mmCIF file of C-alpha atoms in Angstrom:
data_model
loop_
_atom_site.group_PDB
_atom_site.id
_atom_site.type_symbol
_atom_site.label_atom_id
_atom_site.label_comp_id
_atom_site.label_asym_id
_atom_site.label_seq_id
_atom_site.Cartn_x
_atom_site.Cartn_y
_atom_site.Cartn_z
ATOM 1 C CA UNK A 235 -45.078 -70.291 -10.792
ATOM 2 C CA UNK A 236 -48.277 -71.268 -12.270
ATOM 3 C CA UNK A 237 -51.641 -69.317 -12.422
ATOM 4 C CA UNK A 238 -53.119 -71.179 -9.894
ATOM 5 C CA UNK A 239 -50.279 -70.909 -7.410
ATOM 6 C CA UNK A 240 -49.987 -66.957 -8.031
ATOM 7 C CA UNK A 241 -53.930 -66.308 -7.484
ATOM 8 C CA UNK A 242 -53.605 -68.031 -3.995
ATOM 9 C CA UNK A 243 -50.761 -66.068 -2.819
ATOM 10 C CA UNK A 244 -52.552 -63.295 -3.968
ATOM 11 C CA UNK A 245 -55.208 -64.025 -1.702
ATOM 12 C CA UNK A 246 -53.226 -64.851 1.379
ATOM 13 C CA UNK A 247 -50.907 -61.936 1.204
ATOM 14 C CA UNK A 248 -53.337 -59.207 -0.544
ATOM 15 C CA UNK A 249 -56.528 -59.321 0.979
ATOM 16 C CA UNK A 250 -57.165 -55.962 0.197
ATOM 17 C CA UNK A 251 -57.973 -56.792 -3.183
ATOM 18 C CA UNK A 252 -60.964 -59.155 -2.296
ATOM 19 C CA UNK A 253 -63.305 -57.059 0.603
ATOM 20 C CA UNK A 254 -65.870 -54.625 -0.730
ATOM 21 C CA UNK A 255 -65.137 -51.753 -2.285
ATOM 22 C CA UNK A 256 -66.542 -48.201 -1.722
ATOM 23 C CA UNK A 257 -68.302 -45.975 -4.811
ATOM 24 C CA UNK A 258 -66.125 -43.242 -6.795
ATOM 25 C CA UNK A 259 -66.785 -39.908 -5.473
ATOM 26 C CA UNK A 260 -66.436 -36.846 -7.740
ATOM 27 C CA UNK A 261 -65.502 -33.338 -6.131
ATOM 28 C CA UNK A 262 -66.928 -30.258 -6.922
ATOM 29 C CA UNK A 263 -64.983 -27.809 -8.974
ATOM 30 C CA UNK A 264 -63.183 -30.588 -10.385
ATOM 31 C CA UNK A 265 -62.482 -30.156 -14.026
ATOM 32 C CA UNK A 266 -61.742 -32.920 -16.663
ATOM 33 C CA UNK A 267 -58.992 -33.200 -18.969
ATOM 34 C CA UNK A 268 -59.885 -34.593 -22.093
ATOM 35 C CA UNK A 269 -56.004 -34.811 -23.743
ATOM 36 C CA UNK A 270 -55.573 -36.807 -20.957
ATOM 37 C CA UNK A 271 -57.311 -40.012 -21.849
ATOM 38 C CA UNK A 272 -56.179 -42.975 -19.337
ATOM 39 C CA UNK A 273 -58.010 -46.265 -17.970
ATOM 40 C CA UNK A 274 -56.578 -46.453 -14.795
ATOM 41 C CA UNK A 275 -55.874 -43.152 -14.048
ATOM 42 C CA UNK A 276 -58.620 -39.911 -14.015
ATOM 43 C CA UNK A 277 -57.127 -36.369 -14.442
ATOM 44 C CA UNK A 278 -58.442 -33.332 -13.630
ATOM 45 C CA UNK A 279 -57.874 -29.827 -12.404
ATOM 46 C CA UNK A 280 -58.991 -28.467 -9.139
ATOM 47 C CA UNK A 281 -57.386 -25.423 -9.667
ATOM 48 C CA UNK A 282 -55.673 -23.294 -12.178
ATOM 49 C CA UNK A 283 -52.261 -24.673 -12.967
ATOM 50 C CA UNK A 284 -53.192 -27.636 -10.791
ATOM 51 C CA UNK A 285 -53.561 -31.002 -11.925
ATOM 52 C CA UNK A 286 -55.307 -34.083 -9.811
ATOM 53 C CA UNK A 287 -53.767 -37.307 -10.512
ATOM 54 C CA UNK A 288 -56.245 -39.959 -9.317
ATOM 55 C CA UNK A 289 -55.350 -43.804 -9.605
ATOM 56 C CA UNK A 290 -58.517 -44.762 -10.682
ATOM 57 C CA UNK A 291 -59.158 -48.812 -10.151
ATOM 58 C CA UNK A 292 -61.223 -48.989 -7.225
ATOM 59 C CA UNK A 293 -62.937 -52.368 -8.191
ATOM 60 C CA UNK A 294 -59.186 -53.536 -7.916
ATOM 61 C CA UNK A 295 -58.483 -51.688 -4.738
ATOM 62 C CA UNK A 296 -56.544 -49.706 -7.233
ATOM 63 C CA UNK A 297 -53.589 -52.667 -7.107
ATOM 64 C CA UNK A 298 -50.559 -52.213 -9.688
ATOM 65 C CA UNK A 299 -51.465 -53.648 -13.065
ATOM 66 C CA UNK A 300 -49.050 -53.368 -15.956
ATOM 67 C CA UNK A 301 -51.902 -51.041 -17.840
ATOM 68 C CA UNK A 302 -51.295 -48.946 -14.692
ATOM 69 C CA UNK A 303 -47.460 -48.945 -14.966
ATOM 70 C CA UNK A 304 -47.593 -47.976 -18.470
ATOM 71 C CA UNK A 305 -50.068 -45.480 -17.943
ATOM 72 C CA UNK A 306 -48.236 -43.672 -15.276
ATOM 73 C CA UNK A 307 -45.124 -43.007 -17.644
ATOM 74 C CA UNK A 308 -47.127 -42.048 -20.094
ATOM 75 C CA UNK A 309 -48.975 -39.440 -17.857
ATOM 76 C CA UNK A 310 -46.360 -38.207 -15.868
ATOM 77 C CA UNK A 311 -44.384 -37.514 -18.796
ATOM 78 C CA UNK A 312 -47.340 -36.038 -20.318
ATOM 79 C CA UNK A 313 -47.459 -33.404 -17.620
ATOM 80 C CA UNK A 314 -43.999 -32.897 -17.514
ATOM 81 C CA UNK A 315 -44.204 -31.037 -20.928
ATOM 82 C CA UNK A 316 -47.486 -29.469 -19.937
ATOM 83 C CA UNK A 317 -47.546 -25.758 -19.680
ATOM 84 C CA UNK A 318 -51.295 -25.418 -17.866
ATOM 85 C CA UNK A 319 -49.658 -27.668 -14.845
ATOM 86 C CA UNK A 320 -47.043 -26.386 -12.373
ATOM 87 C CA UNK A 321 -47.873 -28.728 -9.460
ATOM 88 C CA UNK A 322 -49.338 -32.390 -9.132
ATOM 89 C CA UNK A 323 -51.519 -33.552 -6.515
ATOM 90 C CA UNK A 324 -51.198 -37.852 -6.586
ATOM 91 C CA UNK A 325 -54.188 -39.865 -4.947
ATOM 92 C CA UNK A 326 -56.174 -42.853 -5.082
ATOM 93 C CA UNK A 327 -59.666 -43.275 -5.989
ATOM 94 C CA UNK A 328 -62.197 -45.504 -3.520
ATOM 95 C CA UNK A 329 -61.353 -47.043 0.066
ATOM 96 C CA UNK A 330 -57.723 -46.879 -0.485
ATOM 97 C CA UNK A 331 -54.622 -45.309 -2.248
ATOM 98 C CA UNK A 332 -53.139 -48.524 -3.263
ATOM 99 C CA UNK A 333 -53.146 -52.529 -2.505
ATOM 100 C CA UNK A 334 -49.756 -52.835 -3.822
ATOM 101 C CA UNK A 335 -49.489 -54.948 -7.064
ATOM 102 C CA UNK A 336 -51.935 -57.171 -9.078
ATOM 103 C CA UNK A 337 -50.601 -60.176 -8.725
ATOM 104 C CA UNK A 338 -53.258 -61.814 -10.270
ATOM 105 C CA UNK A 339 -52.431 -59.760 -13.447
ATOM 106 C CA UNK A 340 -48.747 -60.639 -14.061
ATOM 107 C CA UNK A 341 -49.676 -63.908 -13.434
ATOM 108 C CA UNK A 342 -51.555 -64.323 -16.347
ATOM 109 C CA UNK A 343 -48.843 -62.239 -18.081
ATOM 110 C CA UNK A 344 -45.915 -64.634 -17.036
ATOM 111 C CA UNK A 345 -47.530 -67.481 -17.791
ATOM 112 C CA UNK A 346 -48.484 -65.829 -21.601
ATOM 113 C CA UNK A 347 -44.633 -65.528 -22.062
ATOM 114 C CA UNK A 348 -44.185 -69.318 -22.910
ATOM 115 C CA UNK A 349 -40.614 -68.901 -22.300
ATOM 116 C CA UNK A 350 -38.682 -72.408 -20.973
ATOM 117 C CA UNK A 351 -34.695 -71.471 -21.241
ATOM 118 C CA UNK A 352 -33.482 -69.539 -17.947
ATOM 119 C CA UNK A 353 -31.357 -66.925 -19.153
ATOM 120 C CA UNK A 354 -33.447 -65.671 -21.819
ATOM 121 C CA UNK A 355 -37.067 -65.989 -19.124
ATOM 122 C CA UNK A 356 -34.309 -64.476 -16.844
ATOM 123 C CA UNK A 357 -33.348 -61.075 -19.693
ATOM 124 C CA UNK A 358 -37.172 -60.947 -20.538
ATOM 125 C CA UNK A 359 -37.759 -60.121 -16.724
ATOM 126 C CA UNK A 360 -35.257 -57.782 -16.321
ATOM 127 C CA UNK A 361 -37.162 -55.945 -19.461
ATOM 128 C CA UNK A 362 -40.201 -55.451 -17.420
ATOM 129 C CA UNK A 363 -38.370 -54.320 -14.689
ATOM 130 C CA UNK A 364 -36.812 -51.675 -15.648
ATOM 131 C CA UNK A 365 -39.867 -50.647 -17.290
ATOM 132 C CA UNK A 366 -41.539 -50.546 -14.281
ATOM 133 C CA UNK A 367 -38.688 -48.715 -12.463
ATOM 134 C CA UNK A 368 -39.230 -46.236 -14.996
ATOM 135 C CA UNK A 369 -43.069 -45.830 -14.293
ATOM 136 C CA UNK A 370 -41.905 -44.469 -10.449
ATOM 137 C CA UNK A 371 -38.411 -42.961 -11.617
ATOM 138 C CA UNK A 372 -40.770 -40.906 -13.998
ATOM 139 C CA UNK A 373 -42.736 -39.411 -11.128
ATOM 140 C CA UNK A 374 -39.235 -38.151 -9.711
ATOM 141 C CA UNK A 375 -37.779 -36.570 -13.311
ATOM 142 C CA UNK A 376 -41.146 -34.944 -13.572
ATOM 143 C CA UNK A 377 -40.451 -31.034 -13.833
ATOM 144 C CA UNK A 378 -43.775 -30.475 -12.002
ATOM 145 C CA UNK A 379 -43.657 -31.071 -7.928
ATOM 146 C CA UNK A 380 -45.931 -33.806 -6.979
ATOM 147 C CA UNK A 381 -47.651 -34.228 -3.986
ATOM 148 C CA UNK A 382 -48.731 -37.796 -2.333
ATOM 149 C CA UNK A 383 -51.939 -37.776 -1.025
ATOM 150 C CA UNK A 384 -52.685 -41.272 0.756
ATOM 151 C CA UNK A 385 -55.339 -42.437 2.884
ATOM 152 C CA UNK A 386 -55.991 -45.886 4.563
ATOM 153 C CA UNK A 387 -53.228 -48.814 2.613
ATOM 154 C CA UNK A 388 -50.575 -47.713 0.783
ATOM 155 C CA UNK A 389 -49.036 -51.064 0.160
ATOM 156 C CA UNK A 390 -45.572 -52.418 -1.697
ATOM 157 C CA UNK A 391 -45.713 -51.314 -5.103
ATOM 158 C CA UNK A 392 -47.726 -48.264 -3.808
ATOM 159 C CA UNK A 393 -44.482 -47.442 -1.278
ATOM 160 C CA UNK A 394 -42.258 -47.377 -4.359
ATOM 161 C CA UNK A 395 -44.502 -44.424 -5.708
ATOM 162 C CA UNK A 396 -44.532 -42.805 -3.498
ATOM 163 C CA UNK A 397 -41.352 -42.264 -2.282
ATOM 164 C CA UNK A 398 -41.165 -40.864 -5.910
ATOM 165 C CA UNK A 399 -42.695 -38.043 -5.017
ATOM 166 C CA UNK A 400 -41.570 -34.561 -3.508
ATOM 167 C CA UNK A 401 -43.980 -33.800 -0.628
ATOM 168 C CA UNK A 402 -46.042 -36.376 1.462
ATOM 169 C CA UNK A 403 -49.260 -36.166 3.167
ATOM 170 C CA UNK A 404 -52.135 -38.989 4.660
ATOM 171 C CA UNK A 405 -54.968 -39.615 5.884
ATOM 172 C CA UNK A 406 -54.992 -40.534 10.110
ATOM 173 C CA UNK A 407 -56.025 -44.083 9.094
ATOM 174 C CA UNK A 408 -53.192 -44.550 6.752
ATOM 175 C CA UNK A 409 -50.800 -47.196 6.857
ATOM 176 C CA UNK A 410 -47.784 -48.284 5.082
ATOM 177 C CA UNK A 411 -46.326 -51.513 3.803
ATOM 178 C CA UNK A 412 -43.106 -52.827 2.502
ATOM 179 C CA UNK A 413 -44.640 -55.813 1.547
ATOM 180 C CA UNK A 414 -42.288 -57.255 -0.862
ATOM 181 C CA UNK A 415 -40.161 -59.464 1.310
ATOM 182 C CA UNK A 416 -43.441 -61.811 2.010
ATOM 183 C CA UNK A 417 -43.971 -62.336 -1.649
ATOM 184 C CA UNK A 418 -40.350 -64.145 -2.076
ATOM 185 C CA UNK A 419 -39.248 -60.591 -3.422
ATOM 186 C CA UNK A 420 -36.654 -57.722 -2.889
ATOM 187 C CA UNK A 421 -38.041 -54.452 -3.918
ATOM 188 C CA UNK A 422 -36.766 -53.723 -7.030
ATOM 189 C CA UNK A 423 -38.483 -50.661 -8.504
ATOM 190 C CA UNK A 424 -37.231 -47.789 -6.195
ATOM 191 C CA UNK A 425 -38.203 -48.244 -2.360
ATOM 192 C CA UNK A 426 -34.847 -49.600 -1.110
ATOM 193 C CA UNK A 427 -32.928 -46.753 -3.307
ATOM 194 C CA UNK A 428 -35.195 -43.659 -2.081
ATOM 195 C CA UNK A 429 -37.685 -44.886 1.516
ATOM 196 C CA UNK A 430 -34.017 -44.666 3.626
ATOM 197 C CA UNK A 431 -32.651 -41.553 1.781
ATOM 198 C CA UNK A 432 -36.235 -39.627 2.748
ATOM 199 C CA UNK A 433 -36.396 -41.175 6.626
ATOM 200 C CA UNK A 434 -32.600 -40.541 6.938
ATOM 201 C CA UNK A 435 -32.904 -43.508 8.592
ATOM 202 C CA UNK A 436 -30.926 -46.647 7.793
ATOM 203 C CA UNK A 437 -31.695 -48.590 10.851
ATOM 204 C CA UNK A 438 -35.214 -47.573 10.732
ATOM 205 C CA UNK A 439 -35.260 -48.549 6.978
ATOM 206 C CA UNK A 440 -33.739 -51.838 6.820
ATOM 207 C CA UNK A 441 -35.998 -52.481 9.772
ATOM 208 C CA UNK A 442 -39.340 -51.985 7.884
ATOM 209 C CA UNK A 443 -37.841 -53.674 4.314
ATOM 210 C CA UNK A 444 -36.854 -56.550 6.557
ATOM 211 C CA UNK A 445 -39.971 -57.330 8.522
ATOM 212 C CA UNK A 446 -42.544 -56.149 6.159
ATOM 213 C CA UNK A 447 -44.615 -54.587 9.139
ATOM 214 C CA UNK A 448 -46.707 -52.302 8.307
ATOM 215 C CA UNK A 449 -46.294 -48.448 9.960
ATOM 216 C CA UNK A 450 -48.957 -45.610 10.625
ATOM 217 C CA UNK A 451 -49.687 -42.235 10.223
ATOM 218 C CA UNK A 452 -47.988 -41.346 13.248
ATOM 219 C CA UNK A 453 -44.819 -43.041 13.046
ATOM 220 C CA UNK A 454 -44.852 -42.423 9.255
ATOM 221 C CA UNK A 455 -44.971 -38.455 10.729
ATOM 222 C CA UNK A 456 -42.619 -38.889 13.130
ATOM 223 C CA UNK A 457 -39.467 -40.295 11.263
ATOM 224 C CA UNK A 458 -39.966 -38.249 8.611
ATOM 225 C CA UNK A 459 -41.775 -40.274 5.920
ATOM 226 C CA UNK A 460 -45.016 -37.667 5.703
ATOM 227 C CA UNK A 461 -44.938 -33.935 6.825
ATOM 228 C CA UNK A 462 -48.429 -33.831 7.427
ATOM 229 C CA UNK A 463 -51.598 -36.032 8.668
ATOM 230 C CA UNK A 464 -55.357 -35.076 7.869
ATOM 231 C CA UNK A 465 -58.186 -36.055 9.660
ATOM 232 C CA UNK A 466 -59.529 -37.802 6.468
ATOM 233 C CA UNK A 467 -59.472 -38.122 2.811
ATOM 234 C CA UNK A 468 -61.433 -34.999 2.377
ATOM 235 C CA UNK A 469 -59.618 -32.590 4.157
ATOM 236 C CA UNK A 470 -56.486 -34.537 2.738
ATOM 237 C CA UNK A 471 -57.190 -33.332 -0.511
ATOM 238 C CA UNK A 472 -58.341 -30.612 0.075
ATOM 239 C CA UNK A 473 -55.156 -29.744 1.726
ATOM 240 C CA UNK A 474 -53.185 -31.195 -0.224
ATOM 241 C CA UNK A 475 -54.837 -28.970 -3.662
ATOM 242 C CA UNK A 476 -54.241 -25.948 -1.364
ATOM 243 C CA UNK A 477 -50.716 -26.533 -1.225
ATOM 244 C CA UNK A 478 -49.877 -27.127 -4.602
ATOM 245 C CA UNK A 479 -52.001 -24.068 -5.590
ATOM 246 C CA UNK A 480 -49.521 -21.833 -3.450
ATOM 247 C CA UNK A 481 -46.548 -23.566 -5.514
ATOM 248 C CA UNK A 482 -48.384 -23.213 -8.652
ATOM 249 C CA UNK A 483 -48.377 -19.413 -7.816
ATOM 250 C CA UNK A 484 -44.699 -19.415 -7.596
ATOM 251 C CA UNK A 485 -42.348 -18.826 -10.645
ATOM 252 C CA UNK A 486 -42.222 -21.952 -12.410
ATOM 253 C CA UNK A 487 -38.849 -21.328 -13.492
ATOM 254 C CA UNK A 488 -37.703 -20.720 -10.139
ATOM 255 C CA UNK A 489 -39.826 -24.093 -8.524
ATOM 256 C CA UNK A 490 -39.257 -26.427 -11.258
ATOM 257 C CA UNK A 491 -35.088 -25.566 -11.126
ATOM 258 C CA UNK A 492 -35.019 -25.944 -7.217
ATOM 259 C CA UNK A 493 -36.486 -29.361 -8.219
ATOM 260 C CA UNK A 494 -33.860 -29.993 -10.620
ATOM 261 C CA UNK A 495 -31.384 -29.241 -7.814
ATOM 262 C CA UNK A 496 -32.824 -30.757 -4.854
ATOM 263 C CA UNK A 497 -33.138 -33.980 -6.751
ATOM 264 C CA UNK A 498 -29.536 -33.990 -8.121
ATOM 265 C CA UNK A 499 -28.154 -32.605 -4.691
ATOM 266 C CA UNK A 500 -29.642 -35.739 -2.943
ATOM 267 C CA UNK A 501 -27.256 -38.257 -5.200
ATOM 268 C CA UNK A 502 -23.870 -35.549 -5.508
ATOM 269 C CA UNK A 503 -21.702 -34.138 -2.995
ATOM 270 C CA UNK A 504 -22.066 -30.638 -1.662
ATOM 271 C CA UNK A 505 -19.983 -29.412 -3.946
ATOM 272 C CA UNK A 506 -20.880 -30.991 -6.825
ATOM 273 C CA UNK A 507 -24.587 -29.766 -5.970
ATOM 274 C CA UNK A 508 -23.073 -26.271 -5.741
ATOM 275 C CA UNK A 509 -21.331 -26.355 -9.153
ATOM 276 C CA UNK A 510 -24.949 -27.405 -10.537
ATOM 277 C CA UNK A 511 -26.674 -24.634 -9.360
ATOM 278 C CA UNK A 512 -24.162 -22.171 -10.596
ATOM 279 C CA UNK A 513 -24.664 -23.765 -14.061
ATOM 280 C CA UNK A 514 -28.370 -23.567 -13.964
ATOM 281 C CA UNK A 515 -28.835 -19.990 -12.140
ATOM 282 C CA UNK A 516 -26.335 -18.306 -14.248
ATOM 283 C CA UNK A 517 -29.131 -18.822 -16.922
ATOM 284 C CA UNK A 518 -31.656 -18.353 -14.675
ATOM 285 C CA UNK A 519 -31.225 -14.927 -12.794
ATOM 286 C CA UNK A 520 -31.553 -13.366 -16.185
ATOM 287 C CA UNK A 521 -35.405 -15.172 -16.177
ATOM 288 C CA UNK A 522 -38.652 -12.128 -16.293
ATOM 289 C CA UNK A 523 -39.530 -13.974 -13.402
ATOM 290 C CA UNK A 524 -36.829 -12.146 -11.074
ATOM 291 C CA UNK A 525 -37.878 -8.991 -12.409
ATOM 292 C CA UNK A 526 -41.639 -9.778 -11.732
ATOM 293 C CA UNK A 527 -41.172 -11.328 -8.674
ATOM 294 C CA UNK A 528 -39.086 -8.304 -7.478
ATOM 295 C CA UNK A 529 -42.093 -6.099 -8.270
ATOM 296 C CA UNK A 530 -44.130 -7.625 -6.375
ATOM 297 C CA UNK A 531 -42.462 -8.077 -3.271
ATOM 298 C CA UNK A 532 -41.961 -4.122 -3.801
ATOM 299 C CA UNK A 533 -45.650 -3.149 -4.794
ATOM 300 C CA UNK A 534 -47.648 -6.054 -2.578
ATOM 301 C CA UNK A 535 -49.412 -7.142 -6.142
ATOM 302 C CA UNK A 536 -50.212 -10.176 -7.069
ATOM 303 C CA UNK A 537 -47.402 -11.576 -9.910
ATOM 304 C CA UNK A 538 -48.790 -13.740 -13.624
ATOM 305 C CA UNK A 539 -46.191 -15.445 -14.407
ATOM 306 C CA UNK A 540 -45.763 -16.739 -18.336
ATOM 307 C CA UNK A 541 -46.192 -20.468 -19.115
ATOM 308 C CA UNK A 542 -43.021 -22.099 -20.072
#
């Protein structure tokens, strides 16, 4: 497909990337990282043991470039190993959370690759696939719970993040978009594997992969895809921070294990989730954390936990 060709479908399928877009808006109390050092992403914390992941290309309607992939592995695994973070709040910076991808972008990257023979353009693709599977998968192996925070588009690529993610919340305006299937394309970088495990939904699923429609806040709430709608993107963060301070309270040995668990129970058997557990908590229940968190239930104190 030649640059030309891939800069009109752009147009006709992504429109979102060519209206105006709004100004970057900078919250109070907001406090910058400076070890984390990222083009298209901003990083702060809003609260102690809180980190604010914001996708930060609003020019671009902050649409899924290949700096962007990278730059989510690399920051997600960053805060992974972080011990001043115990939760993750995930947004998007300007009128929207995220266009999908930049087609424009890997456009000019495919046709860079000079590559004529199919099998080997064929094995270079699968390369950057799986790389890019691995920017979402990382969001998911992340010891830290994240929290989604969309408002207005979430779109394709956007979808595949977050379904990544372990708690959901938008905006009322929000709207979703398995957008793939009108580019040519299956979605290949984790939608199809994790959107019908989270609606519980197969039907439902196949439905929205299928016919690329988009869905809303309230059906979005309603089969299960977001546990919560705010009025708008203030209040959604806002929330949203509030929430993951309350987990970032919590023992981070005991939150960052039920992670572990809940993510490995979703592709095991009962059983099999049951035997995990026992390995981990028979490690586990002789953490300080029991004995603090014992304390306080029986004093009414406030518990500091130690960083891992």
């Amino acid at each position: 497909m030649t640059l030309t060709l891939f800069s009109a479908l752009t147009r006709a399928v992504n429109p979102l990337l060519y209206s105006a877009t709004g100004s970057r808006s900078t919250r109070k109390g907001l406090r910058m990282l400076s070890s984390y050092s990222y083009e298209t992403l901003k990083v702060t914390s809003p609260k102690q043991y809180v980190y604010q992941v914001d996708i930060n290309r609003p020019e671009k309607r902050n649409a899924m470039s290949r700096q962007l992939f990278s730059e989510i592995f690399e920051c997600f695994n960053q805060i992974s190993d972080d011990p001043d973070c115990r939760s993750v709040v995930l947004c998007g910076q300007g009128q929207l959370f995220c266009a999908g991808l930049d087609l424009q972008d890997f456009a000019e990257f495919a046709s860079a690759q000079g590559v004529d023979e199919v099998s080997r353009r064929a094995l270079s693709f699968r390369k950057i696939i799986t790389k890019f599977q691995n920017s979402m998968s990382v969001v998911e192996n992340c010891s830290k719970p994240v929290i989604a925070a969309v408002h207005s588009a979430c779109v394709g690529g956007g979808v595949d993040l977050v379904s990544a993610c372990d708690i959901r919340y938008c905006t009322q305006d929000a709207w979703f978009q398995i957008k793939e299937v009108d580019l040519g394309l299956a979605a290949d970088i984790g939608t199809l594997q994790r959107l019908p495990k989270v609606v519980g939904n197969d039907s439902l699923a196949r439905e929205l992969v299928y016919t690329a429609r988009r869905f809303v806040s309230d059906e979005a709430l309603r089969f299960g895809f977001v546990s919560r709608v705010f009025a708008d993107r203030d209040s959604l963060i806002e929330g949203s921070v509030r929430v993951a301070e309350t987990i970032a309270k919590k023992s981070p040995i005991a939150v960052q294990l039920s992670k572990r668990s809940l993510v490995f129970a979703r592709d095991h058997s009962v059983h099999e989730g049951l035997e995990h557990d026992a390995d981990c908590n028979m490690a586990m229940l002789q953490s300080e954390d029991v004995i603090k968190s014992a304390e306080a239930l029986m004093t009414n104190k406030p518990v500091e936990y130690s960083k891992l």
